[in-house]
Short mmCIF file of N, CA and C and ligand atoms in Angstrom, two decimals:
data_model
loop_
_atom_site.label_atom_id
_atom_site.label_comp_id
_atom_site.label_asym_id
_atom_site.label_seq_id
_atom_site.Cartn_x
_atom_site.Cartn_y
_atom_site.Cartn_z
N UNK A 1440 0.91 -1.50 -0.35
CA UNK A 1440 0.01 0.12 0.01
C UNK A 1440 0.85 1.23 -0.17
N UNK A 1441 1.29 1.44 -1.67
CA UNK A 1441 2.12 2.92 -1.24
C UNK A 1441 1.50 3.97 -1.03
N UNK A 1442 0.47 4.06 -1.01
CA UNK A 1442 -0.42 6.05 -1.11
C UNK A 1442 -0.99 5.53 0.62
N UNK A 1443 -0.50 4.96 1.60
CA UNK A 1443 -0.96 5.12 2.81
C UNK A 1443 0.97 5.04 3.61
N UNK A 1444 1.40 6.29 4.19
CA UNK A 1444 2.41 6.11 5.03
C UNK A 1444 2.06 6.42 6.71
N UNK A 1445 3.14 5.61 7.19
CA UNK A 1445 3.06 5.99 8.75
C UNK A 1445 4.22 6.96 8.86
N UNK A 1446 4.26 7.81 9.55
CA UNK A 1446 5.35 8.79 9.81
C UNK A 1446 5.17 9.50 11.30
N UNK A 1447 6.22 9.89 11.83
CA UNK A 1447 6.27 10.87 12.81
C UNK A 1447 6.92 12.08 12.97
N UNK A 1448 5.86 12.81 13.17
CA UNK A 1448 6.24 14.46 12.64
C UNK A 1448 5.05 15.17 13.83
N UNK A 1449 4.97 16.29 13.63
CA UNK A 1449 3.92 17.65 14.13
C UNK A 1449 3.39 17.66 12.72
N UNK A 1450 1.92 17.41 12.72
CA UNK A 1450 1.12 17.83 11.61
C UNK A 1450 1.28 18.73 10.93
N UNK A 1451 1.59 20.28 11.77
CA UNK A 1451 1.01 22.16 11.44
C UNK A 1451 1.45 22.04 10.16
N UNK A 1452 2.92 21.03 10.30
CA UNK A 1452 4.27 21.06 8.93
C UNK A 1452 3.84 20.61 7.76
N UNK A 1453 2.74 20.13 8.08
CA UNK A 1453 2.92 18.94 6.45
C UNK A 1453 2.31 20.09 5.50
N UNK A 1454 3.21 19.46 4.22
CA UNK A 1454 3.23 20.06 3.18
C UNK A 1454 2.03 19.33 2.07
N UNK A 1455 0.84 19.45 2.62
CA UNK A 1455 0.12 18.52 2.04
C UNK A 1455 -1.34 19.26 1.93
N UNK A 1456 -2.22 18.96 0.44
CA UNK A 1456 -3.27 19.84 -0.05
C UNK A 1456 -4.11 19.83 1.65
N UNK A 1457 -4.25 18.98 3.04
CA UNK A 1457 -5.51 19.08 3.53
C UNK A 1457 -4.33 18.03 4.59
N UNK A 1458 -4.83 18.97 5.83
CA UNK A 1458 -4.83 18.23 7.05
C UNK A 1458 -5.66 18.17 7.98
N UNK A 1459 -6.12 17.07 8.63
CA UNK A 1459 -7.47 16.95 9.32
C UNK A 1459 -6.61 17.51 10.90
N UNK A 1460 -8.13 18.05 11.95
CA UNK A 1460 -7.96 18.26 12.65
C UNK A 1460 -8.79 17.11 13.71
N UNK A 1461 -8.38 16.98 15.00
CA UNK A 1461 -9.30 16.20 15.98
C UNK A 1461 -9.49 17.29 17.02
N UNK A 1462 -10.88 18.04 16.65
CA UNK A 1462 -11.16 19.15 16.88
C UNK A 1462 -12.24 18.38 17.92
N UNK A 1463 -13.08 19.71 18.93
CA UNK A 1463 -13.98 18.81 19.46
C UNK A 1463 -15.63 19.83 19.00
N UNK A 1464 -16.53 19.31 19.76
CA UNK A 1464 -18.03 19.41 18.85
C UNK A 1464 -18.26 21.29 18.65
N UNK A 1465 -17.48 21.90 19.13
CA UNK A 1465 -17.73 23.12 18.88
C UNK A 1465 -16.90 23.74 17.84
N UNK A 1466 -16.42 23.38 17.20
CA UNK A 1466 -14.84 23.26 16.22
C UNK A 1466 -14.26 24.78 16.78
N UNK A 1467 -14.64 25.27 17.86
CA UNK A 1467 -13.89 26.64 18.27
C UNK A 1467 -12.18 26.42 19.25
N UNK A 1468 -11.49 25.62 18.78
CA UNK A 1468 -10.06 24.98 19.21
C UNK A 1468 -10.49 24.40 20.65
N UNK A 1469 -9.27 24.33 21.19
CA UNK A 1469 -8.45 23.38 22.11
C UNK A 1469 -7.35 23.06 22.43
N UNK A 1470 -7.28 22.23 22.99
CA UNK A 1470 -5.48 22.01 23.71
C UNK A 1470 -5.70 20.54 22.83
N UNK A 1471 -4.14 20.30 22.95
CA UNK A 1471 -3.36 18.95 21.95
C UNK A 1471 -3.39 19.42 20.51
N UNK A 1472 -3.58 18.65 19.25
CA UNK A 1472 -3.16 18.73 18.04
C UNK A 1472 -4.38 19.91 17.41
N UNK A 1473 -5.54 19.90 17.94
CA UNK A 1473 -6.06 21.20 17.87
C UNK A 1473 -6.17 22.48 18.00
N UNK A 1474 -5.44 22.60 19.31
CA UNK A 1474 -4.78 23.91 19.57
C UNK A 1474 -3.48 24.00 18.80
N UNK A 1475 -2.41 23.51 18.91
CA UNK A 1475 -1.48 23.45 17.34
C UNK A 1475 -1.53 24.02 16.54
N UNK A 1476 -2.76 23.63 15.72
CA UNK A 1476 -3.13 24.06 14.31
C UNK A 1476 -3.69 25.55 14.36
N UNK A 1477 -4.35 25.81 15.49
CA UNK A 1477 -5.11 26.92 15.40
C UNK A 1477 -3.97 27.96 15.44
N UNK A 1478 -2.80 27.82 16.54
CA UNK A 1478 -1.66 28.33 16.42
C UNK A 1478 -1.36 28.60 15.45
N UNK A 1479 -0.45 27.57 14.09
CA UNK A 1479 0.10 27.81 13.15
C UNK A 1479 -0.81 28.67 12.43
N UNK A 1480 -2.17 28.08 12.53
CA UNK A 1480 -3.02 29.06 10.87
C UNK A 1480 -3.15 30.18 10.87
N UNK A 1481 -3.29 30.51 12.75
CA UNK A 1481 -3.54 32.07 12.71
C UNK A 1481 -4.64 32.36 13.40
N UNK A 1482 -5.50 33.87 13.63
CA UNK A 1482 -7.03 33.74 13.75
C UNK A 1482 -7.75 33.63 13.14
N UNK A 1483 -7.60 33.63 11.87
CA UNK A 1483 -8.34 33.87 10.27
C UNK A 1483 -9.26 32.36 10.63
N UNK A 1484 -8.60 31.39 11.05
CA UNK A 1484 -9.13 30.00 11.15
C UNK A 1484 -10.28 30.33 12.01
N UNK A 1485 -9.60 30.56 13.43
CA UNK A 1485 -11.01 30.28 14.39
C UNK A 1485 -12.26 31.31 14.01
N UNK A 1486 -11.84 32.38 13.16
CA UNK A 1486 -12.85 33.33 12.33
C UNK A 1486 -13.80 31.99 11.57
N UNK A 1487 -13.05 31.86 10.52
CA UNK A 1487 -13.89 31.08 9.71
C UNK A 1487 -14.96 29.72 10.71
N UNK A 1488 -13.96 29.19 11.46
CA UNK A 1488 -14.78 27.77 12.19
C UNK A 1488 -16.23 28.57 13.10
N UNK A 1489 -16.06 29.92 12.90
CA UNK A 1489 -17.40 30.09 13.71
C UNK A 1489 -18.84 30.12 12.99
N UNK A 1490 -18.28 30.05 12.00
CA UNK A 1490 -19.60 29.72 10.97
C UNK A 1490 -19.93 28.89 10.42
N UNK A 1491 -19.23 27.55 10.92
CA UNK A 1491 -19.21 26.31 10.40
C UNK A 1491 -20.41 25.62 10.97
N UNK A 1492 -21.43 26.44 12.43
CA UNK A 1492 -22.01 25.75 13.25
C UNK A 1492 -21.73 24.35 14.18
N UNK A 1493 -20.11 24.11 14.27
CA UNK A 1493 -20.14 23.13 14.95
C UNK A 1493 -19.99 21.96 14.10
N UNK A 1494 -19.36 20.69 14.72
CA UNK A 1494 -19.70 18.95 13.95
C UNK A 1494 -19.68 18.32 15.16
N UNK A 1495 -21.27 17.20 14.18
CA UNK A 1495 -21.10 16.04 15.49
C UNK A 1495 -19.92 15.07 15.11
N UNK A 1496 -20.27 14.67 16.25
CA UNK A 1496 -18.90 13.20 16.76
C UNK A 1496 -19.48 12.37 15.18
N UNK A 1497 -18.06 11.90 15.16
CA UNK A 1497 -17.55 11.23 13.91
C UNK A 1497 -18.09 12.29 12.41
N UNK A 1498 -18.37 12.80 12.42
CA UNK A 1498 -18.68 13.61 10.80
C UNK A 1498 -17.27 14.70 11.07
N UNK A 1499 -17.15 15.15 9.61
CA UNK A 1499 -16.31 16.19 9.03
C UNK A 1499 -16.81 17.38 8.67
N UNK A 1500 -16.09 18.61 8.74
CA UNK A 1500 -16.22 19.64 8.26
C UNK A 1500 -15.06 20.26 7.16
N UNK A 1501 -15.02 21.24 6.34
CA UNK A 1501 -13.40 21.82 5.80
C UNK A 1501 -13.48 23.43 6.15
N UNK A 1502 -12.39 23.68 6.09
CA UNK A 1502 -12.64 24.88 6.33
C UNK A 1502 -10.38 25.60 5.50
N UNK A 1503 -10.22 26.59 5.15
CA UNK A 1503 -9.44 26.93 5.02
C UNK A 1503 -8.26 26.76 5.53
N UNK A 1504 -6.63 26.69 5.31
CA UNK A 1504 -5.23 26.58 6.08
C UNK A 1504 -4.59 27.77 6.27
N UNK A 1505 -4.77 28.72 5.56
CA UNK A 1505 -4.53 30.09 6.08
C UNK A 1505 -3.39 30.39 6.18
N UNK A 1506 -2.58 30.37 7.47
CA UNK A 1506 -1.10 30.15 7.27
C UNK A 1506 -0.02 28.47 7.44
N UNK A 1507 -1.19 27.95 7.10
CA UNK A 1507 -0.67 26.47 7.67
C UNK A 1507 0.44 26.56 6.13
N UNK A 1508 0.96 25.28 6.25
CA UNK A 1508 1.27 24.95 4.28
C UNK A 1508 0.17 24.08 3.77
N UNK A 1509 -0.78 23.32 4.72
CA UNK A 1509 -1.40 23.05 3.54
C UNK A 1509 -2.61 24.37 3.48
N UNK A 1510 -3.40 23.80 2.44
CA UNK A 1510 -4.28 24.75 1.53
C UNK A 1510 -5.62 24.72 2.66
N UNK A 1511 -5.70 23.46 3.45
CA UNK A 1511 -7.69 23.19 3.77
C UNK A 1511 -6.84 22.23 5.21
N UNK A 1512 -8.32 22.50 6.17
CA UNK A 1512 -8.05 21.93 7.48
C UNK A 1512 -9.17 21.15 7.57
N UNK A 1513 -9.59 19.75 7.19
CA UNK A 1513 -10.86 19.20 7.33
C UNK A 1513 -10.30 19.20 8.68
N UNK A 1514 -11.86 19.21 9.69
CA UNK A 1514 -11.95 19.15 11.27
C UNK A 1514 -12.60 17.77 11.01
N UNK A 1515 -12.91 17.40 11.92
CA UNK A 1515 -12.96 15.88 12.95
C UNK A 1515 -13.27 15.67 14.04
N UNK A 1516 -14.35 15.34 15.10
CA UNK A 1516 -14.96 15.18 16.03
C UNK A 1516 -14.74 13.54 16.33
N UNK A 1517 -13.59 13.27 16.99
CA UNK A 1517 -13.76 11.98 17.79
C UNK A 1517 -14.24 11.77 18.74
N UNK A 1518 -14.90 10.25 19.40
CA UNK A 1518 -15.58 10.41 19.99
C UNK A 1518 -14.41 10.23 21.54
N UNK A 1519 -15.35 10.44 22.29
CA UNK A 1519 -14.59 10.24 24.05
C UNK A 1519 -15.01 8.76 24.48
N UNK A 1520 -13.72 8.41 24.73
CA UNK A 1520 -14.09 6.80 25.16
C UNK A 1520 -14.86 6.61 26.60
N UNK A 1521 -15.45 5.77 26.51
CA UNK A 1521 -16.58 5.53 27.62
C UNK A 1521 -16.33 4.49 28.25
N UNK A 1522 -15.66 3.66 27.52
CA UNK A 1522 -16.08 2.23 27.77
C UNK A 1522 -15.72 0.85 26.54
N UNK A 1523 -16.33 1.59 25.59
CA UNK A 1523 -16.23 1.07 24.64
C UNK A 1523 -17.60 0.46 24.30
N UNK A 1524 -18.46 0.74 24.98
CA UNK A 1524 -20.06 0.34 24.48
C UNK A 1524 -21.03 1.28 24.13
N UNK A 1525 -20.66 3.02 23.83
CA UNK A 1525 -20.87 3.38 23.42
C UNK A 1525 -21.13 4.21 22.08
N UNK A 1526 -20.75 2.67 21.12
CA UNK A 1526 -20.50 3.46 20.04
C UNK A 1526 -19.15 3.73 19.53
N UNK A 1527 -18.17 3.81 19.66
CA UNK A 1527 -16.59 4.31 20.11
C UNK A 1527 -16.15 4.10 18.73
N UNK A 1528 -16.33 2.57 18.39
CA UNK A 1528 -15.56 2.03 17.26
C UNK A 1528 -16.16 2.81 15.71
N UNK A 1529 -17.53 2.79 15.83
CA UNK A 1529 -18.35 2.86 15.03
C UNK A 1529 -17.59 4.78 14.51
N UNK A 1530 -17.68 5.15 15.77
CA UNK A 1530 -17.89 6.66 15.42
C UNK A 1530 -16.51 7.03 15.20
N UNK A 1531 -15.46 6.47 15.73
CA UNK A 1531 -13.75 6.75 15.22
C UNK A 1531 -14.02 6.29 13.33
N UNK A 1532 -14.68 5.43 13.83
CA UNK A 1532 -14.50 4.73 11.90
C UNK A 1532 -14.94 6.21 11.10
N UNK A 1533 -16.00 6.42 11.47
CA UNK A 1533 -16.72 7.71 10.55
C UNK A 1533 -15.62 8.22 10.55
N UNK A 1534 -15.06 9.18 11.18
CA UNK A 1534 -13.84 10.16 11.72
C UNK A 1534 -13.25 10.16 10.52
N UNK A 1535 -12.39 8.47 10.01
CA UNK A 1535 -11.88 8.81 8.57
C UNK A 1535 -12.00 8.75 7.54
N UNK A 1536 -13.25 7.63 7.69
CA UNK A 1536 -14.34 7.59 6.18
C UNK A 1536 -14.63 9.09 5.99
N UNK A 1537 -15.75 9.92 6.84
CA UNK A 1537 -15.87 11.19 6.08
C UNK A 1537 -15.24 12.21 5.62
N UNK A 1538 -13.77 12.37 6.91
CA UNK A 1538 -12.68 13.07 6.38
C UNK A 1538 -12.56 12.61 4.85
N UNK A 1539 -12.22 11.39 4.75
CA UNK A 1539 -11.85 11.26 2.94
C UNK A 1539 -12.48 11.54 2.04
N UNK A 1540 -14.28 10.78 2.44
CA UNK A 1540 -14.97 11.46 1.22
C UNK A 1540 -15.24 13.06 1.28
N UNK A 1541 -14.91 14.01 2.79
CA UNK A 1541 -14.96 15.06 2.21
C UNK A 1541 -13.73 15.57 1.51
N UNK A 1542 -12.36 15.15 1.56
CA UNK A 1542 -11.09 15.26 0.76
C UNK A 1542 -11.56 15.06 -1.06
N UNK A 1543 -12.25 14.20 -0.88
CA UNK A 1543 -12.54 13.38 -2.36
C UNK A 1543 -13.15 14.92 -3.08
N UNK A 1544 -14.57 15.06 -2.35
CA UNK A 1544 -15.17 16.15 -2.68
C UNK A 1544 -14.63 17.44 -3.18
N UNK A 1545 -13.69 17.51 -2.43
CA UNK A 1545 -12.84 19.23 -2.26
C UNK A 1545 -11.83 18.98 -3.75
N UNK A 1546 -11.56 17.87 -3.67
CA UNK A 1546 -10.57 17.53 -5.08
C UNK A 1546 -8.80 17.33 -4.54
N UNK A 1547 -9.08 16.91 -2.79
CA UNK A 1547 -7.79 16.83 -2.56
C UNK A 1547 -7.04 15.72 -3.10
N UNK A 1548 -6.04 16.00 -3.33
CA UNK A 1548 -4.77 14.55 -3.46
C UNK A 1548 -4.15 14.08 -2.41
N UNK A 1549 -3.84 15.10 -1.41
CA UNK A 1549 -3.09 14.34 -0.70
C UNK A 1549 -3.38 14.92 0.86
N UNK A 1550 -3.28 13.85 1.67
CA UNK A 1550 -3.54 14.22 3.47
C UNK A 1550 -3.64 13.84 4.48
N UNK A 1551 -3.22 14.36 5.43
CA UNK A 1551 -2.29 14.03 6.78
C UNK A 1551 -3.65 13.81 7.81
N UNK A 1552 -3.23 12.91 8.77
CA UNK A 1552 -4.39 12.83 9.66
C UNK A 1552 -3.61 12.71 10.93
N UNK A 1553 -4.01 13.35 12.22
CA UNK A 1553 -3.18 12.78 13.65
C UNK A 1553 -4.02 11.85 13.84
N UNK A 1554 -3.84 11.28 14.77
CA UNK A 1554 -4.06 10.14 15.60
C UNK A 1554 -5.59 10.65 17.08
N UNK A 1555 -6.78 10.78 16.09
CA UNK A 1555 -7.28 11.11 16.86
C UNK A 1555 -8.40 10.03 17.53
N UNK A 1556 -8.63 11.09 18.51
CA UNK A 1556 -9.55 10.36 19.92
C UNK A 1556 -8.56 9.95 20.75
N UNK A 1557 -6.98 9.86 20.72
CA UNK A 1557 -6.15 9.10 21.37
C UNK A 1557 -5.31 9.92 23.03
N UNK A 1558 -6.00 10.88 22.70
CA UNK A 1558 -4.96 12.30 23.63
C UNK A 1558 -6.00 12.36 24.69
N UNK A 1559 -6.65 13.93 24.51
CA UNK A 1559 -7.34 13.83 25.53
C UNK A 1559 -8.83 13.15 25.93
N UNK A 1560 -8.76 12.39 24.55
CA UNK A 1560 -10.26 11.70 24.54
C UNK A 1560 -10.44 10.46 24.69
N UNK A 1561 -9.24 9.59 25.45
CA UNK A 1561 -8.51 8.59 25.64
C UNK A 1561 -8.73 7.38 25.03
N UNK A 1562 -9.18 7.20 23.77
CA UNK A 1562 -9.15 6.33 23.31
C UNK A 1562 -8.25 5.40 23.21
N UNK A 1563 -8.37 4.02 23.33
CA UNK A 1563 -6.88 3.11 23.21
C UNK A 1563 -5.95 2.96 22.35
N UNK A 1564 -5.05 3.19 22.56
CA UNK A 1564 -4.17 3.85 21.34
C UNK A 1564 -4.20 2.33 20.26
N UNK A 1565 -4.09 1.36 20.71
CA UNK A 1565 -3.93 0.19 19.72
C UNK A 1565 -5.14 -0.40 18.65
N UNK A 1566 -6.43 0.15 20.23
CA UNK A 1566 -7.41 -0.59 19.08
C UNK A 1566 -7.97 0.82 18.22
N UNK A 1567 -7.66 1.87 18.37
CA UNK A 1567 -7.83 3.08 17.84
C UNK A 1567 -6.95 3.07 16.63
N UNK A 1568 -5.49 3.01 16.72
CA UNK A 1568 -4.99 2.25 15.32
C UNK A 1568 -5.29 1.76 14.54
N UNK A 1569 -5.67 0.20 14.70
CA UNK A 1569 -6.52 -0.81 14.26
C UNK A 1569 -7.97 -0.07 13.06
N UNK A 1570 -7.83 0.54 14.17
CA UNK A 1570 -9.61 1.10 13.13
C UNK A 1570 -9.23 1.86 11.84
N UNK A 1571 -8.17 2.83 12.52
CA UNK A 1571 -7.76 3.91 11.19
C UNK A 1571 -6.98 3.58 10.32
N UNK A 1572 -6.39 2.38 10.11
CA UNK A 1572 -5.68 1.90 9.26
C UNK A 1572 -6.28 1.10 8.10
N UNK A 1573 -7.34 0.24 8.94
CA UNK A 1573 -8.48 -0.48 8.13
C UNK A 1573 -8.95 -0.19 7.62
N UNK A 1574 -9.44 0.98 8.17
CA UNK A 1574 -10.68 2.54 7.34
C UNK A 1574 -9.21 2.90 5.81
N UNK A 1575 -8.52 2.98 6.31
CA UNK A 1575 -8.01 4.43 5.17
C UNK A 1575 -7.38 2.78 4.31
N UNK A 1576 -6.57 1.70 4.34
CA UNK A 1576 -6.64 1.08 3.37
C UNK A 1576 -7.88 0.56 2.68
N UNK A 1577 -8.77 0.32 3.25
CA UNK A 1577 -10.16 0.00 2.50
C UNK A 1577 -10.52 1.22 1.55
N UNK A 1578 -10.26 2.01 2.19
CA UNK A 1578 -10.88 3.37 0.99
C UNK A 1578 -9.84 3.97 0.06
N UNK A 1579 -8.71 3.80 -0.05
CA UNK A 1579 -7.43 3.60 -1.04
C UNK A 1579 -7.69 2.44 -1.98
N UNK A 1580 -8.60 1.12 -1.09
CA UNK A 1580 -8.32 0.15 -2.53
C UNK A 1580 -9.63 0.57 -3.33
N UNK A 1581 -10.47 1.05 -2.83
CA UNK A 1581 -11.77 1.87 -4.03
C UNK A 1581 -11.70 3.03 -4.26
N UNK A 1582 -11.04 3.64 -3.68
CA UNK A 1582 -11.07 4.72 -4.61
C UNK A 1582 -9.56 5.37 -4.93
N UNK A 1583 -9.74 6.10 -6.10
CA UNK A 1583 -8.10 5.95 -6.52
C UNK A 1583 -7.82 8.03 -6.85
N UNK A 1584 -8.88 8.57 -6.31
CA UNK A 1584 -8.82 10.10 -6.08
C UNK A 1584 -7.18 10.64 -5.67
N UNK A 1585 -7.51 9.63 -3.99
CA UNK A 1585 -6.37 10.40 -3.39
C UNK A 1585 -4.86 9.91 -3.46
N UNK A 1586 -4.02 10.68 -3.66
CA UNK A 1586 -2.56 9.92 -4.01
C UNK A 1586 -2.40 9.46 -2.91
N UNK A 1587 -1.99 9.94 -1.76
CA UNK A 1587 -1.00 9.97 -1.08
C UNK A 1587 -1.94 10.34 0.30
N UNK A 1588 -1.70 9.02 1.66
CA UNK A 1588 -2.67 9.40 3.03
C UNK A 1588 -0.98 9.47 3.60
N UNK A 1589 -0.73 10.27 4.61
CA UNK A 1589 -0.13 10.32 5.67
C UNK A 1589 -0.45 10.34 6.92
N UNK A 1590 -1.03 9.02 8.16
CA UNK A 1590 -0.74 9.18 9.09
C UNK A 1590 0.30 9.62 10.23
N UNK A 1591 0.38 10.42 11.16
CA UNK A 1591 1.06 11.39 11.44
C UNK A 1591 1.26 11.48 13.37
N UNK A 1592 2.34 10.85 13.62
CA UNK A 1592 2.36 10.07 15.09
C UNK A 1592 3.41 11.30 15.55
N UNK A 1593 2.97 11.30 16.21
CA UNK A 1593 3.29 12.94 17.11
C UNK A 1593 4.21 12.35 18.55
N UNK A 1594 4.42 11.02 18.95
CA UNK A 1594 5.40 10.49 19.73
C UNK A 1594 5.75 8.76 19.24
N UNK A 1595 6.63 8.45 20.04
CA UNK A 1595 7.23 7.16 19.67
C UNK A 1595 5.91 5.90 19.38
N UNK A 1596 5.09 6.24 20.91
CA UNK A 1596 4.58 4.97 21.23
C UNK A 1596 3.34 5.12 20.14
N UNK A 1597 2.94 6.37 20.11
CA UNK A 1597 1.76 6.51 18.67
C UNK A 1597 2.42 5.94 17.33
N UNK A 1598 3.86 6.09 17.13
CA UNK A 1598 4.47 5.68 16.21
C UNK A 1598 4.41 4.31 16.15
N UNK A 1599 4.78 3.52 17.15
CA UNK A 1599 4.85 2.22 17.08
C UNK A 1599 3.50 1.35 16.69
N UNK A 1600 2.57 1.98 17.31
CA UNK A 1600 0.90 1.31 17.47
C UNK A 1600 0.49 1.26 16.03
N UNK A 1601 0.73 2.45 15.38
CA UNK A 1601 0.38 2.96 13.92
C UNK A 1601 1.01 1.80 12.45
N UNK A 1602 2.01 2.23 13.09
CA UNK A 1602 3.01 1.18 12.35
C UNK A 1602 3.07 -0.62 12.67
N UNK A 1603 2.80 -1.00 13.45
CA UNK A 1603 1.96 -2.11 13.70
C UNK A 1603 0.72 -2.60 12.91
N UNK A 1604 0.21 -1.72 12.89
CA UNK A 1604 -1.16 -2.01 12.48
C UNK A 1604 -0.82 -2.07 10.67
N UNK A 1605 0.15 -1.48 9.95
CA UNK A 1605 0.32 -0.99 9.53
C UNK A 1605 0.43 -2.19 8.07
N UNK A 1606 2.12 -2.87 9.33
CA UNK A 1606 2.35 -4.35 8.59
C UNK A 1606 1.48 -5.42 8.27
N1 AR6 B 2542 1.13 16.87 14.88
C1 AR6 B 2542 0.59 15.87 15.28
N2 AR6 B 2542 0.26 15.03 16.63
C2 AR6 B 2542 -0.15 16.11 17.49
C3 AR6 B 2542 0.28 17.20 17.40
C4 AR6 B 2542 0.67 17.73 16.44
N3 AR6 B 2542 1.54 19.30 16.16
N4 AR6 B 2542 0.33 17.83 18.67
C5 AR6 B 2542 -1.10 16.39 19.51
N5 AR6 B 2542 -0.80 15.35 19.01
P1 AR6 B 2542 -5.39 15.01 21.45
P2 AR6 B 2542 -7.87 13.52 20.64
C6 AR6 B 2542 -1.58 14.24 18.74
O1 AR6 B 2542 -5.75 15.35 22.47
O2 AR6 B 2542 -7.63 12.89 21.80
C7 AR6 B 2542 -8.28 19.11 21.64
O3 AR6 B 2542 -8.82 19.65 23.14
C8 AR6 B 2542 -1.34 13.39 20.34
O4 AR6 B 2542 0.04 13.11 20.94
O5 AR6 B 2542 -5.04 16.01 20.29
O6 AR6 B 2542 -8.87 13.39 19.61
C9 AR6 B 2542 -9.70 19.25 21.09
O7 AR6 B 2542 -10.05 20.62 20.99
C10 AR6 B 2542 -2.62 12.25 20.08
O8 AR6 B 2542 -1.59 11.69 19.75
O9 AR6 B 2542 -6.85 14.97 20.16
C11 AR6 B 2542 -10.63 18.10 21.18
O10 AR6 B 2542 -11.46 18.80 23.22
C12 AR6 B 2542 -2.81 13.37 19.51
O11 AR6 B 2542 -2.79 13.90 18.79
C13 AR6 B 2542 -10.08 17.05 22.08
O12 AR6 B 2542 -9.04 17.54 22.47
C14 AR6 B 2542 -5.05 13.31 19.57
O13 AR6 B 2542 -4.96 14.00 20.69
C15 AR6 B 2542 -9.92 15.96 21.83
O14 AR6 B 2542 -8.83 14.67 21.64
#
């Protein structure tokens, strides 16, 4: 699968058409990768996000990238982990699926994802990695529009989890 790569790095520095943000339902910013993306993009991103009317868990919305190297930001909201019986697996899969679908709709060819829900939202890392990689592989198998998907891991533990599932 040469159209999918697992890398270690900072997603705000990725030179791709779109980066994905692990946002919250308000889309008005927060900590973690969300905070880093807003900081790097500048206040205009927040201004545009105010017009998007939030986002439901598992869904995705698109904005400009402003001062980021990426032209677009796709905002998706992962599930908060509540033990696994509140549809968390499906909602996480929907984040990846809906973000990729929105990318295709907007003619985006290269896209970078962070590890959605595995920080503040406490989704178990190995389980999240399995879901993410399987959704991305399945999507790329049937859709030929997207040229490259990067899974961008911020730390070693995350990198190991996604690399393991990638093999
Ligand atoms: N580049 C790539 N990955 C990053 C970066 C970065 N610059 N910074 C952090 N990560 P989290 P969540 C990783 O908590 O669990 C926010 O406050 C981080 O190490 O950012 O979906 C939102 O507003 C972890 O592996 O997202 C929501 O309220 C991964 O990104 C809430 O957190 C996700 O961690 C969403 O929580």
